Each structure stands twice: as structure tokens, then as C-alpha cells.
mmCIF file with all atom_site columns, C-alpha atoms in Angstrom:
data_model
loop_
_atom_site.group_PDB
_atom_site.id
_atom_site.type_symbol
_atom_site.label_atom_id
_atom_site.label_alt_id
_atom_site.label_comp_id
_atom_site.label_asym_id
_atom_site.label_entity_id
_atom_site.label_seq_id
_atom_site.pdbx_PDB_ins_code
_atom_site.Cartn_x
_atom_site.Cartn_y
_atom_site.Cartn_z
_atom_site.occupancy
_atom_site.B_iso_or_equiv
_atom_site.pdbx_formal_charge
_atom_site.auth_seq_id
_atom_site.auth_comp_id
_atom_site.auth_asym_id
_atom_site.auth_atom_id
_atom_site.pdbx_PDB_model_num
ATOM 1   C CA . MET V 1 1   ? 9.653   -34.568 -3.789  1.00 0.00 ? 284 MET V CA 1
ATOM 2   C CA . ASP V 1 2   ? 10.847  -31.362 -4.872  1.00 0.00 ? 285 ASP V CA 1
ATOM 3   C CA . PRO V 1 3   ? 14.660  -31.008 -4.512  1.00 0.00 ? 286 PRO V CA 1
ATOM 4   C CA . GLN V 1 4   ? 14.400  -27.458 -4.327  1.00 0.00 ? 287 GLN V CA 1
ATOM 5   C CA . ALA V 1 5   ? 11.650  -27.477 -1.698  1.00 0.00 ? 288 ALA V CA 1
ATOM 6   C CA . GLY V 1 6   ? 14.180  -27.013 1.252   1.00 0.00 ? 289 GLY V CA 1
ATOM 7   C CA . LYS V 1 7   ? 16.024  -24.416 -0.390  1.00 0.00 ? 290 LYS V CA 1
ATOM 8   C CA . LYS V 1 8   ? 12.818  -22.423 -1.239  1.00 0.00 ? 291 LYS V CA 1
ATOM 9   C CA . LYS V 1 9   ? 11.527  -22.757 2.583   1.00 0.00 ? 292 LYS V CA 1
ATOM 10  C CA . GLU V 1 10  ? 15.002  -21.382 3.760   1.00 0.00 ? 293 GLU V CA 1
ATOM 11  C CA . MET V 1 11  ? 14.576  -18.367 1.296   1.00 0.00 ? 294 MET V CA 1
ATOM 12  C CA . LYS V 1 12  ? 11.091  -17.714 2.628   1.00 0.00 ? 295 LYS V CA 1
ATOM 13  C CA . LYS V 1 13  ? 12.423  -17.515 5.899   1.00 0.00 ? 296 LYS V CA 1
ATOM 14  C CA . GLN V 1 14  ? 15.063  -15.125 5.018   1.00 0.00 ? 297 GLN V CA 1
ATOM 15  C CA . PHE V 1 15  ? 12.523  -12.860 3.252   1.00 0.00 ? 298 PHE V CA 1
ATOM 16  C CA . MET V 1 16  ? 10.250  -12.965 6.378   1.00 0.00 ? 299 MET V CA 1
ATOM 17  C CA . HIS V 1 17  ? 13.092  -11.996 8.609   1.00 0.00 ? 300 HIS V CA 1
ATOM 18  C CA . LYS V 1 18  ? 13.832  -9.231  6.301   1.00 0.00 ? 301 LYS V CA 1
ATOM 19  C CA . VAL V 1 19  ? 10.210  -7.915  6.500   1.00 0.00 ? 302 VAL V CA 1
ATOM 20  C CA . LYS V 1 20  ? 10.362  -8.190  10.412  1.00 0.00 ? 303 LYS V CA 1
ATOM 21  C CA . GLU V 1 21  ? 13.548  -6.258  10.673  1.00 0.00 ? 304 GLU V CA 1
ATOM 22  C CA . THR V 1 22  ? 12.416  -3.610  8.234   1.00 0.00 ? 305 THR V CA 1
ATOM 23  C CA . PHE V 1 23  ? 9.011   -3.173  9.999   1.00 0.00 ? 306 PHE V CA 1
ATOM 24  C CA . VAL V 1 24  ? 10.707  -2.863  13.514  1.00 0.00 ? 307 VAL V CA 1
ATOM 25  C CA . SER V 1 25  ? 13.166  -0.285  12.161  1.00 0.00 ? 308 SER V CA 1
ATOM 26  C CA . LEU V 1 26  ? 10.276  1.883   10.994  1.00 0.00 ? 309 LEU V CA 1
ATOM 27  C CA . VAL V 1 27  ? 8.558   1.884   14.384  1.00 0.00 ? 310 VAL V CA 1
ATOM 28  C CA . ALA V 1 28  ? 9.604   4.608   16.949  1.00 0.00 ? 311 ALA V CA 1
ATOM 29  C CA . PRO V 1 29  ? 11.907  3.149   19.618  1.00 0.00 ? 312 PRO V CA 1
ATOM 30  C CA . ARG V 1 30  ? 9.665   3.857   22.384  1.00 0.00 ? 313 ARG V CA 1
ATOM 31  C CA . ILE V 1 31  ? 6.776   1.789   20.660  1.00 0.00 ? 314 ILE V CA 1
ATOM 32  C CA . ALA V 1 32  ? 9.099   -1.081  19.540  1.00 0.00 ? 315 ALA V CA 1
ATOM 33  C CA . ALA V 1 33  ? 10.156  -1.348  23.232  1.00 0.00 ? 316 ALA V CA 1
ATOM 34  C CA . THR V 1 34  ? 6.522   -2.531  23.923  1.00 0.00 ? 317 THR V CA 1
ATOM 35  C CA . PHE V 1 35  ? 6.871   -5.506  21.544  1.00 0.00 ? 318 PHE V CA 1
ATOM 36  C CA . ASP V 1 36  ? 7.558   -8.956  22.845  1.00 0.00 ? 319 ASP V CA 1
ATOM 37  C CA . ASP V 1 37  ? 7.978   -10.294 19.309  1.00 0.00 ? 320 ASP V CA 1
ATOM 38  C CA . VAL V 1 38  ? 7.128   -9.788  15.780  1.00 0.00 ? 321 VAL V CA 1
ATOM 39  C CA . THR V 1 39  ? 6.211   -12.603 13.352  1.00 0.00 ? 322 THR V CA 1
ATOM 40  C CA . VAL V 1 40  ? 5.897   -12.691 9.574   1.00 0.00 ? 323 VAL V CA 1
ATOM 41  C CA . SER V 1 41  ? 3.812   -15.315 7.777   1.00 0.00 ? 324 SER V CA 1
ATOM 42  C CA . GLU V 1 42  ? 2.004   -15.856 4.636   1.00 0.00 ? 325 GLU V CA 1
ATOM 43  C CA . ILE V 1 43  ? -1.670  -16.837 4.207   1.00 0.00 ? 326 ILE V CA 1
ATOM 44  C CA . ILE V 1 44  ? -3.695  -17.924 1.087   1.00 0.00 ? 327 ILE V CA 1
ATOM 45  C CA . CYS V 1 45  ? -6.493  -15.751 0.556   1.00 0.00 ? 328 CYS V CA 1
ATOM 46  C CA . GLY V 1 46  ? -9.725  -17.364 -0.588  1.00 0.00 ? 329 GLY V CA 1
ATOM 47  C CA . ASP V 1 47  ? -11.411 -14.371 -1.756  1.00 0.00 ? 330 ASP V CA 1
ATOM 48  C CA . PRO V 1 48  ? -11.269 -14.113 -5.601  1.00 0.00 ? 331 PRO V CA 1
ATOM 49  C CA . GLU V 1 49  ? -11.332 -10.241 -5.332  1.00 0.00 ? 332 GLU V CA 1
ATOM 50  C CA . CYS V 1 50  ? -8.044  -10.374 -3.272  1.00 0.00 ? 333 CYS V CA 1
ATOM 51  C CA . ALA V 1 51  ? -4.517  -11.239 -3.903  1.00 0.00 ? 334 ALA V CA 1
ATOM 52  C CA . PRO V 1 52  ? -3.982  -15.088 -4.024  1.00 0.00 ? 335 PRO V CA 1
ATOM 53  C CA . VAL V 1 53  ? -1.163  -14.694 -1.126  1.00 0.00 ? 336 VAL V CA 1
ATOM 54  C CA . ASP V 1 54  ? -1.071  -12.095 1.754   1.00 0.00 ? 337 ASP V CA 1
ATOM 55  C CA . THR V 1 55  ? 1.768   -11.325 3.959   1.00 0.00 ? 338 THR V CA 1
ATOM 56  C CA . ILE V 1 56  ? 0.795   -11.106 7.603   1.00 0.00 ? 339 ILE V CA 1
ATOM 57  C CA . VAL V 1 57  ? 2.745   -9.149  10.139  1.00 0.00 ? 340 VAL V CA 1
ATOM 58  C CA . ARG V 1 58  ? 1.815   -10.113 13.807  1.00 0.00 ? 341 ARG V CA 1
ATOM 59  C CA . ILE V 1 59  ? 2.922   -7.985  16.665  1.00 0.00 ? 342 ILE V CA 1
ATOM 60  C CA . ILE V 1 60  ? 2.987   -9.661  20.104  1.00 0.00 ? 343 ILE V CA 1
ATOM 61  C CA . PHE V 1 61  ? 2.939   -6.873  22.666  1.00 0.00 ? 344 PHE V CA 1
ATOM 62  C CA . LYS V 1 62  ? 4.421   -7.265  26.151  1.00 0.00 ? 345 LYS V CA 1
ATOM 63  C CA . ASP V 1 63  ? 1.223   -6.104  27.893  1.00 0.00 ? 346 ASP V CA 1
ATOM 64  C CA . ALA V 1 64  ? -1.486  -5.963  25.322  1.00 0.00 ? 347 ALA V CA 1
ATOM 65  C CA . PRO V 1 65  ? -3.382  -8.394  22.864  1.00 0.00 ? 348 PRO V CA 1
ATOM 66  C CA . ILE V 1 66  ? -1.687  -9.688  19.631  1.00 0.00 ? 349 ILE V CA 1
ATOM 67  C CA . LYS V 1 67  ? -2.365  -7.243  16.726  1.00 0.00 ? 350 LYS V CA 1
ATOM 68  C CA . SER V 1 68  ? -1.526  -7.790  12.963  1.00 0.00 ? 351 SER V CA 1
ATOM 69  C CA . PHE V 1 69  ? -1.734  -6.122  9.576   1.00 0.00 ? 352 PHE V CA 1
ATOM 70  C CA . GLY V 1 70  ? -1.417  -7.425  6.050   1.00 0.00 ? 353 GLY V CA 1
ATOM 71  C CA . MET V 1 71  ? -0.187  -6.761  2.697   1.00 0.00 ? 354 MET V CA 1
ATOM 72  C CA . PRO V 1 72  ? -1.527  -8.169  -0.550  1.00 0.00 ? 355 PRO V CA 1
ATOM 73  C CA . LYS V 1 73  ? 1.644   -9.758  -1.943  1.00 0.00 ? 356 LYS V CA 1
ATOM 74  C CA . GLU V 1 74  ? 4.032   -12.872 -1.174  1.00 0.00 ? 357 GLU V CA 1
ATOM 75  C CA . VAL V 1 75  ? 6.579   -12.189 1.303   1.00 0.00 ? 358 VAL V CA 1
ATOM 76  C CA . GLU V 1 76  ? 9.565   -11.989 -1.214  1.00 0.00 ? 359 GLU V CA 1
ATOM 77  C CA . ASP V 1 77  ? 7.789   -9.241  -2.894  1.00 0.00 ? 360 ASP V CA 1
ATOM 78  C CA . VAL V 1 78  ? 7.202   -6.875  -0.072  1.00 0.00 ? 361 VAL V CA 1
ATOM 79  C CA . THR V 1 79  ? 9.113   -3.610  -0.343  1.00 0.00 ? 362 THR V CA 1
ATOM 80  C CA . LEU V 1 80  ? 10.117  -0.887  2.136   1.00 0.00 ? 363 LEU V CA 1
ATOM 81  C CA . GLU V 1 81  ? 7.309   1.241   0.379   1.00 0.00 ? 364 GLU V CA 1
ATOM 82  C CA . ASP V 1 82  ? 4.728   -1.681  0.865   1.00 0.00 ? 365 ASP V CA 1
ATOM 83  C CA . LEU V 1 83  ? 5.623   -1.473  4.610   1.00 0.00 ? 366 LEU V CA 1
ATOM 84  C CA . GLN V 1 84  ? 5.372   2.201   4.769   1.00 0.00 ? 367 GLN V CA 1
ATOM 85  C CA . GLU V 1 85  ? 1.935   2.007   3.173   1.00 0.00 ? 368 GLU V CA 1
ATOM 86  C CA . PHE V 1 86  ? 0.247   -0.713  5.056   1.00 0.00 ? 369 PHE V CA 1
ATOM 87  C CA . MET V 1 87  ? 1.762   -0.608  8.380   1.00 0.00 ? 370 MET V CA 1
ATOM 88  C CA . PRO V 1 88  ? -0.250  1.093   11.204  1.00 0.00 ? 371 PRO V CA 1
ATOM 89  C CA . THR V 1 89  ? 0.608   4.686   12.280  1.00 0.00 ? 372 THR V CA 1
ATOM 90  C CA . ASP V 1 90  ? 2.629   5.205   15.566  1.00 0.00 ? 373 ASP V CA 1
ATOM 91  C CA . ASP V 1 91  ? -0.540  6.620   17.068  1.00 0.00 ? 374 ASP V CA 1
ATOM 92  C CA . VAL V 1 92  ? -2.270  3.148   16.289  1.00 0.00 ? 375 VAL V CA 1
ATOM 93  C CA . LEU V 1 93  ? 0.584   1.192   17.308  1.00 0.00 ? 376 LEU V CA 1
ATOM 94  C CA . GLU V 1 94  ? 0.895   3.072   20.640  1.00 0.00 ? 377 GLU V CA 1
ATOM 95  C CA . GLY V 1 95  ? -2.790  2.762   21.218  1.00 0.00 ? 378 GLY V CA 1
ATOM 96  C CA . TRP V 1 96  ? -2.439  -1.032  20.725  1.00 0.00 ? 379 TRP V CA 1
ATOM 97  C CA . SER V 1 97  ? 0.426   -1.215  23.039  1.00 0.00 ? 380 SER V CA 1
ATOM 98  C CA . ARG V 1 98  ? -2.073  0.112   25.753  1.00 0.00 ? 381 ARG V CA 1
ATOM 99  C CA . GLY V 1 99  ? -4.723  -2.325  24.977  1.00 0.00 ? 382 GLY V CA 1
ATOM 100 C CA . GLU V 1 100 ? -6.763  -0.014  22.834  1.00 0.00 ? 383 GLU V CA 1
ATOM 101 C CA . ASP V 1 101 ? -8.819  -1.534  20.245  1.00 0.00 ? 384 ASP V CA 1
ATOM 102 C CA . LEU V 1 102 ? -8.104  0.709   17.303  1.00 0.00 ? 385 LEU V CA 1
ATOM 103 C CA . GLU V 1 103 ? -9.142  0.078   13.849  1.00 0.00 ? 386 GLU V CA 1
ATOM 104 C CA . TRP V 1 104 ? -6.669  -0.673  11.304  1.00 0.00 ? 387 TRP V CA 1
ATOM 105 C CA . PRO V 1 105 ? -6.788  -0.197  8.275   1.00 0.00 ? 388 PRO V CA 1
ATOM 106 C CA . PRO V 1 106 ? -9.079  2.750   8.882   1.00 0.00 ? 389 PRO V CA 1
ATOM 107 C CA . LEU V 1 107 ? -12.739 2.407   7.682   1.00 0.00 ? 390 LEU V CA 1
ATOM 108 C CA . PRO V 1 108 ? -13.259 4.090   4.354   1.00 0.00 ? 391 PRO V CA 1
ATOM 109 C CA . ASP V 1 109 ? -14.589 7.455   4.327   1.00 0.00 ? 392 ASP V CA 1
ATOM 110 C CA . GLU V 1 110 ? -18.372 7.303   3.764   1.00 0.00 ? 393 GLU V CA 1
ATOM 111 C CA . GLY V 1 111 ? -18.936 10.828  2.948   1.00 0.00 ? 394 GLY V CA 1
ATOM 112 C CA . GLU V 1 112 ? -22.065 12.837  4.003   1.00 0.00 ? 395 GLU V CA 1
ATOM 113 C CA . PRO V 1 113 ? -25.413 12.661  2.592   1.00 0.00 ? 396 PRO V CA 1
ATOM 114 C CA . PRO V 1 114 ? -26.747 15.783  0.864   1.00 0.00 ? 397 PRO V CA 1
ATOM 115 C CA . GLN V 1 115 ? -27.655 18.535  3.193   1.00 0.00 ? 398 GLN V CA 1
ATOM 116 C CA . ASP V 1 116 ? -29.914 20.504  0.947   1.00 0.00 ? 399 ASP V CA 1
ATOM 117 C CA . VAL V 1 117 ? -32.183 17.443  0.219   1.00 0.00 ? 400 VAL V CA 1
ATOM 118 C CA . VAL V 1 118 ? -35.422 17.239  2.310   1.00 0.00 ? 401 VAL V CA 1
ATOM 119 C CA . LEU V 1 119 ? -36.845 13.577  2.155   1.00 0.00 ? 402 LEU V CA 1
ATOM 120 C CA . ARG V 1 120 ? -40.541 13.024  2.025   1.00 0.00 ? 403 ARG V CA 1
ATOM 121 C CA . PHE V 1 121 ? -40.774 10.285  4.450   1.00 0.00 ? 404 PHE V CA 1
ATOM 122 C CA . GLU V 1 122 ? -39.631 10.067  8.050   1.00 0.00 ? 405 GLU V CA 1
ATOM 123 C CA . LEU V 1 123 ? -38.696 6.928   10.198  1.00 0.00 ? 406 LEU V CA 1
ATOM 124 C CA . GLY V 1 124 ? -41.670 4.785   10.877  1.00 0.00 ? 407 GLY V CA 1
ATOM 125 C CA . ASP V 1 125 ? -43.872 6.134   7.983   1.00 0.00 ? 408 ASP V CA 1
ATOM 126 C CA . ARG V 1 126 ? -45.703 3.450   6.349   1.00 0.00 ? 409 ARG V CA 1
ATOM 127 C CA . VAL V 1 127 ? -44.810 3.321   2.450   1.00 0.00 ? 410 VAL V CA 1
ATOM 128 C CA . GLU V 1 128 ? -45.450 1.375   -0.564  1.00 0.00 ? 411 GLU V CA 1
ATOM 129 C CA . CYS V 1 129 ? -42.436 0.237   -2.556  1.00 0.00 ? 412 CYS V CA 1
ATOM 130 C CA . ARG V 1 130 ? -42.117 -0.655  -6.263  1.00 0.00 ? 413 ARG V CA 1
ATOM 131 C CA . VAL V 1 131 ? -40.613 -4.035  -6.493  1.00 0.00 ? 414 VAL V CA 1
ATOM 132 C CA . GLY V 1 132 ? -41.185 -4.876  -10.048 1.00 0.00 ? 415 GLY V CA 1
ATOM 133 C CA . ALA V 1 133 ? -42.573 -3.470  -13.403 1.00 0.00 ? 416 ALA V CA 1
ATOM 134 C CA . THR V 1 134 ? -46.133 -3.175  -11.961 1.00 0.00 ? 417 THR V CA 1
ATOM 135 C CA . LYS V 1 135 ? -46.029 -4.710  -8.396  1.00 0.00 ? 418 LYS V CA 1
ATOM 136 C CA . TRP V 1 136 ? -45.657 -2.800  -5.132  1.00 0.00 ? 419 TRP V CA 1
ATOM 137 C CA . ALA V 1 137 ? -45.058 -3.881  -1.564  1.00 0.00 ? 420 ALA V CA 1
ATOM 138 C CA . ALA V 1 138 ? -45.948 -2.257  1.695   1.00 0.00 ? 421 ALA V CA 1
ATOM 139 C CA . GLY V 1 139 ? -43.427 -1.659  4.597   1.00 0.00 ? 422 GLY V CA 1
ATOM 140 C CA . VAL V 1 140 ? -42.008 0.788   7.014   1.00 0.00 ? 423 VAL V CA 1
ATOM 141 C CA . VAL V 1 141 ? -39.150 3.161   6.536   1.00 0.00 ? 424 VAL V CA 1
ATOM 142 C CA . ILE V 1 142 ? -36.474 2.054   9.019   1.00 0.00 ? 425 ILE V CA 1
ATOM 143 C CA . LYS V 1 143 ? -33.447 4.404   7.883   1.00 0.00 ? 426 LYS V CA 1
ATOM 144 C CA . GLN V 1 144 ? -32.806 7.504   5.929   1.00 0.00 ? 427 GLN V CA 1
ATOM 145 C CA . TRP V 1 145 ? -29.837 7.797   3.827   1.00 0.00 ? 428 TRP V CA 1
ATOM 146 C CA . TYR V 1 146 ? -28.831 4.238   3.767   1.00 0.00 ? 429 TYR V CA 1
ATOM 147 C CA . ARG V 1 147 ? -25.473 2.749   2.452   1.00 0.00 ? 430 ARG V CA 1
ATOM 148 C CA . GLU V 1 148 ? -24.023 -0.543  1.641   1.00 0.00 ? 431 GLU V CA 1
ATOM 149 C CA . PRO V 1 149 ? -20.505 -1.674  2.085   1.00 0.00 ? 432 PRO V CA 1
ATOM 150 C CA . GLY V 1 150 ? -18.288 -1.029  -1.147  1.00 0.00 ? 433 GLY V CA 1
ATOM 151 C CA . TRP V 1 151 ? -20.523 1.932   -2.275  1.00 0.00 ? 434 TRP V CA 1
ATOM 152 C CA . PRO V 1 152 ? -18.699 4.935   -3.604  1.00 0.00 ? 435 PRO V CA 1
ATOM 153 C CA . THR V 1 153 ? -17.927 7.950   -1.120  1.00 0.00 ? 436 THR V CA 1
ATOM 154 C CA . ASP V 1 154 ? -20.915 9.996   -0.987  1.00 0.00 ? 437 ASP V CA 1
ATOM 155 C CA . HIS V 1 155 ? -23.366 7.597   -2.622  1.00 0.00 ? 438 HIS V CA 1
ATOM 156 C CA . PHE V 1 156 ? -26.474 7.041   -0.581  1.00 0.00 ? 439 PHE V CA 1
ATOM 157 C CA . ALA V 1 157 ? -29.937 5.549   -1.004  1.00 0.00 ? 440 ALA V CA 1
ATOM 158 C CA . PRO V 1 158 ? -32.519 7.723   0.591   1.00 0.00 ? 441 PRO V CA 1
ATOM 159 C CA . TYR V 1 159 ? -34.414 5.101   2.392   1.00 0.00 ? 442 TYR V CA 1
ATOM 160 C CA . GLN V 1 160 ? -34.107 1.506   3.743   1.00 0.00 ? 443 GLN V CA 1
ATOM 161 C CA . ILE V 1 161 ? -37.466 -0.311  4.264   1.00 0.00 ? 444 ILE V CA 1
ATOM 162 C CA . GLN V 1 162 ? -38.561 -3.131  6.239   1.00 0.00 ? 445 GLN V CA 1
ATOM 163 C CA . LEU V 1 163 ? -41.165 -4.912  4.133   1.00 0.00 ? 446 LEU V CA 1
ATOM 164 C CA . ASP V 1 164 ? -44.079 -6.551  5.773   1.00 0.00 ? 447 ASP V CA 1
ATOM 165 C CA . ASN V 1 165 ? -42.875 -9.774  4.397   1.00 0.00 ? 448 ASN V CA 1
ATOM 166 C CA . GLY V 1 166 ? -39.856 -9.362  6.457   1.00 0.00 ? 449 GLY V CA 1
ATOM 167 C CA . LYS V 1 167 ? -37.463 -8.585  3.601   1.00 0.00 ? 450 LYS V CA 1
ATOM 168 C CA . LYS V 1 168 ? -35.372 -5.229  3.938   1.00 0.00 ? 451 LYS V CA 1
ATOM 169 C CA . ILE V 1 169 ? -34.859 -3.322  0.592   1.00 0.00 ? 452 ILE V CA 1
ATOM 170 C CA . PHE V 1 170 ? -33.645 0.311   -0.126  1.00 0.00 ? 453 PHE V CA 1
ATOM 171 C CA . ALA V 1 171 ? -35.172 3.093   -2.543  1.00 0.00 ? 454 ALA V CA 1
ATOM 172 C CA . PRO V 1 172 ? -32.529 3.957   -5.027  1.00 0.00 ? 455 PRO V CA 1
ATOM 173 C CA . LYS V 1 173 ? -34.166 7.395   -5.088  1.00 0.00 ? 456 LYS V CA 1
ATOM 174 C CA . ASP V 1 174 ? -36.906 9.523   -3.477  1.00 0.00 ? 457 ASP V CA 1
ATOM 175 C CA . ASP V 1 175 ? -39.508 9.425   -6.400  1.00 0.00 ? 458 ASP V CA 1
ATOM 176 C CA . VAL V 1 176 ? -43.090 8.771   -6.400  1.00 0.00 ? 459 VAL V CA 1
ATOM 177 C CA . GLN V 1 177 ? -42.408 6.190   -9.053  1.00 0.00 ? 460 GLN V CA 1
ATOM 178 C CA . VAL V 1 178 ? -40.201 4.048   -6.823  1.00 0.00 ? 461 VAL V CA 1
ATOM 179 C CA . ILE V 1 179 ? -41.720 4.795   -3.251  1.00 0.00 ? 462 ILE V CA 1
ATOM 180 C CA . ARG V 1 180 ? -45.028 6.513   -2.119  1.00 0.00 ? 463 ARG V CA 1
ATOM 181 C CA . ALA V 1 181 ? -47.159 6.739   1.026   1.00 0.00 ? 464 ALA V CA 1
ATOM 182 C CA . GLU V 1 182 ? -49.236 3.696   1.822   1.00 0.00 ? 465 GLU V CA 1
ATOM 183 C CA . PRO V 1 183 ? -52.875 4.622   1.154   1.00 0.00 ? 466 PRO V CA 1
ATOM 184 C CA . PRO V 1 184 ? -55.181 4.761   4.332   1.00 0.00 ? 467 PRO V CA 1
ATOM 185 C CA . PRO V 1 185 ? -57.203 1.396   5.314   1.00 0.00 ? 468 PRO V CA 1
ATOM 186 C CA . PRO V 1 186 ? -60.515 1.199   3.791   1.00 0.00 ? 469 PRO V CA 1
ATOM 187 C CA . GLU V 1 187 ? -63.549 2.723   5.547   1.00 0.00 ? 470 GLU V CA 1
ATOM 188 C CA . ALA V 1 188 ? -65.259 0.543   8.023   1.00 0.00 ? 471 ALA V CA 1
ATOM 189 C CA . ASN V 1 189 ? -68.488 0.563   5.750   1.00 0.00 ? 472 ASN V CA 1
ATOM 190 C CA . GLY V 1 190 ? -67.240 -2.608  4.187   1.00 0.00 ? 473 GLY V CA 1
ATOM 191 C CA . ALA V 1 191 ? -66.856 -1.239  0.859   1.00 0.00 ? 474 ALA V CA 1
ATOM 192 C CA . ASP V 1 192 ? -63.910 -3.112  -1.176  1.00 0.00 ? 475 ASP V CA 1
ATOM 193 C CA . SER V 1 193 ? -60.886 -1.046  -1.740  1.00 0.00 ? 476 SER V CA 1
ATOM 194 C CA . ALA V 1 194 ? -59.304 -1.476  -5.035  1.00 0.00 ? 477 ALA V CA 1
ATOM 195 C CA . GLU V 1 195 ? -55.558 -2.271  -5.054  1.00 0.00 ? 478 GLU V CA 1
ATOM 196 C CA . PRO V 1 196 ? -53.629 0.800   -5.695  1.00 0.00 ? 479 PRO V CA 1
ATOM 197 C CA . ALA V 1 197 ? -52.445 1.059   -9.290  1.00 0.00 ? 480 ALA V CA 1
ATOM 198 C CA . ALA V 1 198 ? -48.618 1.642   -9.954  1.00 0.00 ? 481 ALA V CA 1
ATOM 199 C CA . GLU V 1 199 ? -48.153 5.180   -10.943 1.00 0.00 ? 482 GLU V CA 1
ATOM 200 C CA . GLY V 1 200 ? -46.552 5.904   -14.206 1.00 0.00 ? 483 GLY V CA 1
ATOM 201 C CA . ASP V 1 201 ? -45.160 3.721   -16.970 1.00 0.00 ? 484 ASP V CA 1
ATOM 202 C CA . GLY V 1 202 ? -44.309 0.403   -15.421 1.00 0.00 ? 485 GLY V CA 1
ATOM 203 C CA . GLY V 1 203 ? -40.920 -0.054  -17.240 1.00 0.00 ? 486 GLY V CA 1
ATOM 204 C CA . ALA V 1 204 ? -39.469 3.447   -17.272 1.00 0.00 ? 487 ALA V CA 1
ATOM 205 C CA . HIS V 1 205 ? -38.375 3.721   -13.704 1.00 0.00 ? 488 HIS V CA 1
ATOM 206 C CA . ALA V 1 206 ? -35.974 1.712   -11.376 1.00 0.00 ? 489 ALA V CA 1
ATOM 207 C CA . PRO V 1 207 ? -37.420 -0.807  -9.062  1.00 0.00 ? 490 PRO V CA 1
ATOM 208 C CA . MET V 1 208 ? -36.520 -1.173  -5.452  1.00 0.00 ? 491 MET V CA 1
ATOM 209 C CA . HIS V 1 209 ? -33.331 -3.026  -4.553  1.00 0.00 ? 492 HIS V CA 1
ATOM 210 C CA . SER V 1 210 ? -32.731 -5.695  -1.866  1.00 0.00 ? 493 SER V CA 1
ATOM 211 C CA . SER V 1 211 ? -30.476 -4.667  1.032   1.00 0.00 ? 494 SER V CA 1
#
């Protein structure tokens, strides 16, 4: 047994109390009056892209659900500046105290798709999508100006497509070498219809991406 364990635990408690008191001091008195209690704890983050330990501040309101916010560091490393950076605004705290389900932290700004670009395909259009060097797959356009989580602001793919095999992919650009109109079905005269050939040089253009 670590002879220092008890001392370390007591120090953690002191740091947690300090974070709590500092947080409450930063909140407008009219909002702090809606708190029933504030607790501070640490959690281990299992995501390799986040800090190993997060400090979590939980706000127990008198007449509203519990809310919380976190800071990506151990409690003893939390500073006044950290609290000022990560704590919710007064407007959010006041909304929480009324039971409003406000987002915090705010969602990142996705930006706007280009306004001067006219896409070739509309929602519901049948298309063929390049899925390899020479292979194409048929599907339906289900979204214009598609984004995935984590993409930079103002970064959009022109289309998301639902393939006939059930898979969803996106087109990285609106280019005939990447996405094209599906050919009409063969005539009813029974003549065989050749499979459309991939346009252009097979290896020179970006294939479609799964979404």
C-alpha cells in the first residue's frame, strides 16, 4: 500500500474544492442562486485523441436537470484561465437553470457551401459513382453539400449517394470522372446493352469515399 495514498487523496479533494469555489465565484450571483450544489471529479478518458484525465464540473440545479462541463487536464492543473475558457456562458447557465437543453460546448461552425457553384445532379437523381480504378456503382443522390464530423470549416463534398447495394458514399468533387448520370435502361427490343466504360484514365482521378 502506498503510504502517500491518503495524502494524495486529500490533496485531490483540496484541488477539487478550489476548482468548485473558483467556478462559483465566476458565475453571476443570480445564476449561482439557482444551484443546489456543484461537484468536481476526475474521469479517465479512453479516447486516444483526448487527454488521459478530464476534470468534470457537475452543476446540480434546484429546479432543473444536472448539467456538466469538462476540462482536458487533471484537477490540480486547472487554472482560473481554464475555467474561464471552458465554463458555459451566463446565458447557457441561465438557460440550464430553467430546464432548457442548450448545447455546450457549442457545435463547431460548419461554414457555408459555395454559393456560386451549381451542381449537376439534384436529390433523387440516378447516378453512377466511381468506386475504383475502373469500377462504377449505381445509386441515388441523397444529399447535396455533404459534411462529415471533423472536417475543416467550409469543407464540403458535393454529393452523398446511397448505392444500390445499400452502402452510402460521398463524391469528393462534382466531376464526370467521379460521378456521372446513370445511362437509361436498354430498349425493350432485347438487345444486350454493354456495361458503360469508365470515362477517362482509370488511375488519374479520385475514387468515391465511404460516408
